[in-house]
XYZ file of C-alpha atoms in Angstrom:
240
model
C 54.710 247.739 153.721
C 52.287 250.025 151.200
C 49.223 249.041 153.001
C 50.597 250.377 156.633
C 52.093 253.656 155.150
C 49.110 254.192 153.302
C 47.090 253.434 156.633
C 49.460 255.645 158.646
C 48.985 258.560 155.751
C 45.067 258.411 156.335
C 45.543 258.933 160.237
C 47.644 261.454 160.338
C 45.291 263.528 157.729
C 42.610 262.874 159.368
C 44.044 264.403 162.488
C 45.084 267.424 160.237
C 41.778 267.781 159.149
C 39.962 267.128 162.981
C 42.729 269.435 164.840
C 42.533 272.304 161.869
C 38.572 272.047 162.362
C 38.416 272.275 166.307
C 41.176 275.306 165.802
C 39.388 277.277 163.138
C 35.703 276.935 164.917
C 37.526 278.146 168.020
C 39.054 280.788 166.022
C 36.010 282.312 164.143
C 33.633 281.590 167.650
C 36.128 284.171 169.523
C 36.032 287.618 168.443
C 39.416 288.128 170.260
C 40.914 285.976 167.471
C 41.912 288.582 164.822
C 43.800 286.511 162.154
C 42.389 282.719 161.342
C 46.067 281.503 160.100
C 47.969 281.947 163.381
C 45.882 278.694 164.813
C 45.978 277.381 161.786
C 49.490 277.109 161.294
C 50.221 275.958 164.718
C 47.937 273.249 164.163
C 49.934 272.276 160.995
C 53.581 272.758 162.609
C 52.856 271.043 165.614
C 50.917 268.284 164.498
C 52.793 264.629 164.526
C 52.531 261.027 164.899
C 52.957 260.651 168.768
C 51.992 263.379 171.291
C 55.288 263.654 172.504
C 56.902 265.055 169.308
C 53.856 266.935 169.412
C 54.740 268.591 172.269
C 58.344 269.661 171.445
C 56.929 270.881 168.364
C 54.453 272.743 170.563
C 57.692 274.128 173.002
C 59.481 275.302 170.000
C 56.310 276.779 168.126
C 55.632 278.922 171.254
C 59.254 280.142 172.093
C 59.444 281.357 168.383
C 56.445 282.896 168.792
C 57.250 285.107 172.191
C 61.052 285.316 171.211
C 59.895 286.797 167.071
C 56.782 288.917 169.110
C 59.325 290.391 171.385
C 61.866 291.550 168.436
C 59.424 292.293 166.651
C 58.118 294.787 168.515
C 61.233 296.856 169.010
C 62.473 296.562 165.758
C 58.986 298.151 164.530
C 59.867 301.391 166.804
C 62.679 302.413 163.950
C 62.168 300.557 161.093
C 59.404 299.006 158.621
C 58.643 297.063 155.480
C 61.164 294.644 154.282
C 64.624 296.702 156.067
C 62.492 295.715 159.243
C 62.200 292.308 158.339
C 65.988 291.805 157.704
C 67.135 293.204 160.626
C 65.000 291.724 162.344
C 65.725 288.393 161.459
C 69.242 288.842 161.885
C 68.536 289.948 165.732
C 66.155 286.904 165.917
C 68.427 284.035 165.147
C 71.446 284.576 166.877
C 69.085 284.949 170.160
C 67.534 281.375 169.404
C 71.158 279.935 168.893
C 72.136 281.374 171.933
C 69.308 279.951 174.155
C 69.121 276.976 172.581
C 65.918 277.305 171.102
C 66.430 276.648 167.405
C 63.408 274.291 167.224
C 61.440 277.695 166.767
C 63.847 279.256 164.043
C 60.623 278.187 161.702
C 58.377 279.614 163.695
C 59.779 282.762 164.386
C 60.779 283.733 160.640
C 57.097 282.985 159.530
C 55.541 285.250 162.663
C 58.074 287.809 161.750
C 57.333 287.965 157.888
C 53.300 288.171 159.125
C 54.189 290.864 161.244
C 56.487 292.940 159.268
C 54.372 292.157 155.654
C 50.817 291.930 156.102
C 48.529 294.515 155.291
C 48.090 296.034 159.352
C 51.088 295.968 160.741
C 51.496 299.230 161.561
C 49.023 298.001 164.463
C 52.014 296.232 166.233
C 52.171 296.987 169.924
C 51.957 294.820 172.682
C 48.648 293.996 172.997
C 48.701 292.524 169.264
C 51.778 290.675 170.182
C 49.984 288.686 173.422
C 46.613 288.679 171.442
C 48.863 286.929 168.389
C 50.635 284.485 171.371
C 47.405 283.608 172.295
C 46.044 282.917 169.078
C 49.124 280.797 168.454
C 48.452 278.750 171.649
C 44.998 277.685 170.848
C 46.194 275.858 167.835
C 48.825 274.642 169.773
C 46.377 273.340 172.747
C 44.026 271.564 169.799
C 46.924 269.672 168.449
C 48.083 268.234 171.382
C 44.410 267.095 172.188
C 43.871 265.688 169.316
C 47.276 264.203 168.918
C 46.224 262.345 172.691
C 42.571 261.062 171.699
C 43.424 260.137 167.839
C 44.653 256.366 167.844
C 47.551 257.469 170.403
C 50.639 254.991 169.829
C 51.250 252.841 172.352
C 55.214 253.486 172.305
C 56.452 250.199 174.272
C 54.355 248.101 172.126
C 55.361 249.209 168.877
C 58.741 248.799 170.165
C 58.595 245.416 170.967
C 56.797 244.623 167.795
C 59.800 246.502 165.749
C 62.138 244.555 168.007
C 60.514 241.312 166.701
C 60.689 242.356 163.075
C 63.936 243.378 163.042
C 65.127 240.127 164.470
C 62.829 237.817 161.688
C 64.621 240.211 158.934
C 68.048 239.204 160.189
C 67.318 235.373 160.787
C 65.970 235.645 156.963
C 69.354 237.398 156.216
C 71.565 235.076 157.905
C 69.921 232.247 155.855
C 70.137 233.681 152.815
C 73.545 234.143 153.187
C 74.366 230.881 154.602
C 72.308 229.743 151.260
C 74.464 231.691 149.274
C 77.714 229.985 150.648
C 76.434 226.304 150.132
C 75.797 228.062 146.205
C 72.144 227.184 146.639
C 70.469 230.477 147.231
C 68.363 233.313 144.447
C 69.557 236.323 144.113
C 69.124 238.415 147.277
C 66.404 240.429 147.344
C 67.658 244.271 146.983
C 64.833 245.516 149.311
C 65.622 243.688 152.703
C 69.030 246.148 153.519
C 66.086 248.949 152.900
C 63.532 247.527 154.969
C 66.182 246.911 157.764
C 66.901 250.496 157.859
C 63.465 252.147 157.827
C 62.698 249.476 160.848
C 65.607 250.831 162.490
C 64.692 254.587 162.050
C 61.350 254.059 162.997
C 62.622 252.311 166.089
C 65.329 255.173 167.246
C 62.092 257.448 166.688
C 59.926 255.868 169.074
C 62.711 254.880 171.344
C 63.745 258.896 171.997
C 60.054 259.784 171.929
C 59.751 257.345 175.295
C 62.520 258.217 176.580
C 62.008 262.258 176.284
C 58.749 261.601 177.643
C 59.428 259.168 180.781
C 63.504 259.423 181.704
C 63.161 256.681 184.325
C 60.370 254.318 182.493
C 60.804 250.901 181.093
C 62.217 251.833 178.248
C 65.638 253.320 179.779
C 65.526 250.021 182.438
C 65.428 248.049 179.760
C 68.463 250.235 177.894
C 66.742 250.368 174.554
C 68.657 253.456 173.544
C 72.021 250.616 173.847
C 69.358 248.307 171.578
C 69.545 250.812 169.352
C 72.847 251.576 168.475
C 73.015 247.435 168.565
C 70.464 247.345 166.171
C 72.690 249.986 163.459
C 75.644 247.776 164.144
C 73.987 244.835 163.216
C 72.385 245.925 159.966
C 75.760 247.514 158.635
C 77.509 244.494 159.242
C 75.272 241.824 157.882
C 74.522 243.634 154.641
C 78.756 243.784 154.485
């Protein structure tokens, strides 16, 4: 398990490095990008293990960027500095919650902080907001491209693999319970319940990603959401 986690961490690190390098190179090669940290920040906040999560994070990033830009511009016309930042946050947070754009909340807070606290915030206008949105879009597109090109995950194959591991784990646990009843078992392994919960967590994430990506695909036809719920119940009761 440790080797598997280390391998996945290495792959994620390479993805982040490649995406950040590409986004930074585009930003340096383009005169229109004034602040290189915007595309780099988009890469850091949007990159994830699967393209579905990357797209979901990218959507939240873009919505948060646009909403923060509009609110920041309006508030900037009457207030400045920390007071303007505080007022902008008091306006932005309810708007994002009302529009059900909570995924863009972190992005909006970061962007407003940059808009009001960087040295040249006095140049804030509609063109400035448009340029910063384009800067963010560069990082978002790079993150999506890298996540699709480097080690794309075959979610259905991974789902079946995790299901097989859970079946093996449950069989091992039932055998251990049987041996305990007959008084022939050794002390139960402390890591088995944690391993089952970890596998179920991974399975639920992959199933949610697959259903979000293909709502009418094989995951829906084979009732994988219901299977995840059953695995959670079986794992809970077998531990009891």
